[in-house]
Tab-separated table of C-alpha atoms in Angstrom:
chain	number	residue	atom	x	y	z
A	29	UNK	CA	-19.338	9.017	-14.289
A	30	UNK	CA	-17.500	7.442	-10.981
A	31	UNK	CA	-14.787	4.916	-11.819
A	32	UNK	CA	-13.601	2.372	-9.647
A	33	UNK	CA	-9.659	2.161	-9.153
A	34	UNK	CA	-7.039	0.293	-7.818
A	35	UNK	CA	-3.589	1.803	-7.202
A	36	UNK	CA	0.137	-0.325	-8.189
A	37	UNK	CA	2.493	1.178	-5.758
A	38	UNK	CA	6.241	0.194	-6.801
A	39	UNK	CA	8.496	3.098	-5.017
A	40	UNK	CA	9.373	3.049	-1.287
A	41	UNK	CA	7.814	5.644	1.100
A	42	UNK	CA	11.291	7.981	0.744
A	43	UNK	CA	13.738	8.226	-1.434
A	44	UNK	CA	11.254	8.624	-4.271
A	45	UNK	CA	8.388	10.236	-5.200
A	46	UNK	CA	6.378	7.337	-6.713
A	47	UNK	CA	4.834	6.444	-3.635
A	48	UNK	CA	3.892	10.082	-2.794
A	49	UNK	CA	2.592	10.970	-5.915
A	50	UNK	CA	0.233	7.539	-5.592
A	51	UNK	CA	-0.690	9.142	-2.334
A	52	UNK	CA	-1.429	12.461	-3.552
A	53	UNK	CA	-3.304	11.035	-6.620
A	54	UNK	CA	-5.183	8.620	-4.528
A	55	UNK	CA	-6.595	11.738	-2.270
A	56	UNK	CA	-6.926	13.564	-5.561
A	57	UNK	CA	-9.530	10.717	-7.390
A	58	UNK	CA	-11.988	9.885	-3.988
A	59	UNK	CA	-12.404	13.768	-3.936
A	60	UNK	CA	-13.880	13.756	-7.634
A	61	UNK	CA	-16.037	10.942	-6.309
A	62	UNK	CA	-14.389	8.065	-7.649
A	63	UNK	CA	-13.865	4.519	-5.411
A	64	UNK	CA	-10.587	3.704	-4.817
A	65	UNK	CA	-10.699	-0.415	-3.706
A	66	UNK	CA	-7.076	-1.542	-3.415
A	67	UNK	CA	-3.718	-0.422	-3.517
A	68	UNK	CA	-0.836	-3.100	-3.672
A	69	UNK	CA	2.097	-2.518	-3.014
A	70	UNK	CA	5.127	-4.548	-4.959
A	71	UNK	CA	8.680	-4.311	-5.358
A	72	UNK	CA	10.007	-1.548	-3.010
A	73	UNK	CA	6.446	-0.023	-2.904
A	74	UNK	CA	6.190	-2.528	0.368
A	75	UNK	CA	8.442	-0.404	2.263
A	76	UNK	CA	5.468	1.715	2.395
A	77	UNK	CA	3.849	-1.044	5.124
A	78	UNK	CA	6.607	-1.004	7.469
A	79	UNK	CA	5.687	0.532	10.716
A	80	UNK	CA	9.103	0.946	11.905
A	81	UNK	CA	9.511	4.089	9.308
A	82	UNK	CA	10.258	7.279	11.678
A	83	UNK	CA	10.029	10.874	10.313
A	84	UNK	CA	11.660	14.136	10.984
A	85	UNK	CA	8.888	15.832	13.001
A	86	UNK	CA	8.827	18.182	9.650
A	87	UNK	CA	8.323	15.745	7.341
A	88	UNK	CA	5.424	14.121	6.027
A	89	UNK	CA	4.652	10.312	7.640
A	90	UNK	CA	3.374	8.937	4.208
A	91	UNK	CA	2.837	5.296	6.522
A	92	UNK	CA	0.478	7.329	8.353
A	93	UNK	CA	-1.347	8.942	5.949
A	94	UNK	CA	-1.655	5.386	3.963
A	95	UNK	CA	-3.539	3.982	7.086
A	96	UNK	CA	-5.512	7.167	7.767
A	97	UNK	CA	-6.729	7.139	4.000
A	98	UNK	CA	-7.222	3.290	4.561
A	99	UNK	CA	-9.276	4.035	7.525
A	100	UNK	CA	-11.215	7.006	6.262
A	101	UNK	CA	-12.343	5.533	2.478
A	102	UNK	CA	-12.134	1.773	3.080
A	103	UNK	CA	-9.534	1.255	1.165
A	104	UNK	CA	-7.345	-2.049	1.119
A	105	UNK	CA	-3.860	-1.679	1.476
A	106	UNK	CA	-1.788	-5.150	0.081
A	107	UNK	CA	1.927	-5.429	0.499
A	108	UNK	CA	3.167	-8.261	-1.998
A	109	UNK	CA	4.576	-10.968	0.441
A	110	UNK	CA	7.537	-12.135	-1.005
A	111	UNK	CA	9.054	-8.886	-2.140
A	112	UNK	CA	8.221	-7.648	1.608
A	113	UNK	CA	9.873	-10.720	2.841
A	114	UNK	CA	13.003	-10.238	0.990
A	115	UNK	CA	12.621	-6.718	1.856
A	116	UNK	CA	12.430	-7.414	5.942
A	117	UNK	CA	8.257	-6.424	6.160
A	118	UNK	CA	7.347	-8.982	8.139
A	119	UNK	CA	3.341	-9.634	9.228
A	120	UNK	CA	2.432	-11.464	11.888
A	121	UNK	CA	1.598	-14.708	10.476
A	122	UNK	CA	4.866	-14.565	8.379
A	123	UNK	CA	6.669	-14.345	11.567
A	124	UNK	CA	5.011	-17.124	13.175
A	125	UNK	CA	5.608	-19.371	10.167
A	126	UNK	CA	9.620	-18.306	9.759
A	127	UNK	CA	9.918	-18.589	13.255
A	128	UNK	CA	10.791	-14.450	13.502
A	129	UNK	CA	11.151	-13.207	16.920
A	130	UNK	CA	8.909	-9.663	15.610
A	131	UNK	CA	6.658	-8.593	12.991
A	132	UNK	CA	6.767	-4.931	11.305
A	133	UNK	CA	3.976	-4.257	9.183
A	134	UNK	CA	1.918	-1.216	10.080
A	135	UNK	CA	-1.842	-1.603	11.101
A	136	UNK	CA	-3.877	-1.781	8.388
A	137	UNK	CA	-2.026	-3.248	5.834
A	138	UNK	CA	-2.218	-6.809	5.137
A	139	UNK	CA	0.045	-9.178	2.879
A	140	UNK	CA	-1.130	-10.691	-0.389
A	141	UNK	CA	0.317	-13.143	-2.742
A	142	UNK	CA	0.049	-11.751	-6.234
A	143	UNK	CA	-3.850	-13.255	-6.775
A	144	UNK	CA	-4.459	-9.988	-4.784
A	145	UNK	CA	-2.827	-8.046	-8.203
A	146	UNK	CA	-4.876	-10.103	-10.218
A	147	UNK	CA	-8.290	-10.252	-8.642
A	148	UNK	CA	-8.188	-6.472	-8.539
A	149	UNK	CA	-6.889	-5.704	-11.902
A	150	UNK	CA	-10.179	-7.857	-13.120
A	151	UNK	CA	-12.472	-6.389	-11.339
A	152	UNK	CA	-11.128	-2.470	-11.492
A	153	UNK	CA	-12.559	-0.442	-14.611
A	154	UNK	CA	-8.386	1.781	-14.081
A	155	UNK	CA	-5.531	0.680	-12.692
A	156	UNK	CA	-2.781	3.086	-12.412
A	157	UNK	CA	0.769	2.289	-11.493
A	158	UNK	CA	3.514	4.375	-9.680
């Protein structure tokens, strides 16, 4: 039986492994066949939209691979927008509206108030938070 799922991400991109292990589960559930719809990011979990992140060459660009799994399985990617505001991840629009000089969140994600949470934990048969 396919489920339909919707990820709570709550750990930055490093210093953690929350946000990884979302990752890794994420890849692990769309190979058994299940749809993955959303995955919102809150608290420090927005850190994971920032497109200003940079790597070691050796390391693994969990940004990236957020927007390639985006692209790939059509997969939303939310960053709360006030706790990416107080955390410096900045959209576009944001910027406009507070007057910011530049904007820092990486293609494919897009900011959501927390009616993004809600509408997906209604309509999601699991949610799993990390």
């Amino acid at each position: 039986m396919s489920l339909t799922y919707a990820i709570v991400v709550n750990g930055p991109a490093y210093g953690t492994q929350a946000a990884r292990s979302a990752y890794q589960f994420s890849c692990a559930l769309l190979e058994l066949g299940h749809t993955l719809t959303r995955v919102f990011f809150y608290q420090d979990g927005v850190l994971n939209g920032n497109i200003l992140t940079a790597p070691a060459s050796d390391e693994f660009d969990l940004v990236a691979a957020w927007q390639q799994l985006a692209k790939t399985h059509q997969v939303e990617l939310q960053t709360c927008v006030a706790a990416a505001l107080r955390r410096g991840v900045i959209g576009e629009q944001e910027a406009q509206q507070h007057q910011l000089s530049n904007h820092n969140l990486a293609v494919g994600f897009e900011q959501a108030g927390l009616g993004g949470l809600t509408e997906v934990l209604l309509s999601a048969d699991r949610v799993i938070q990390f």
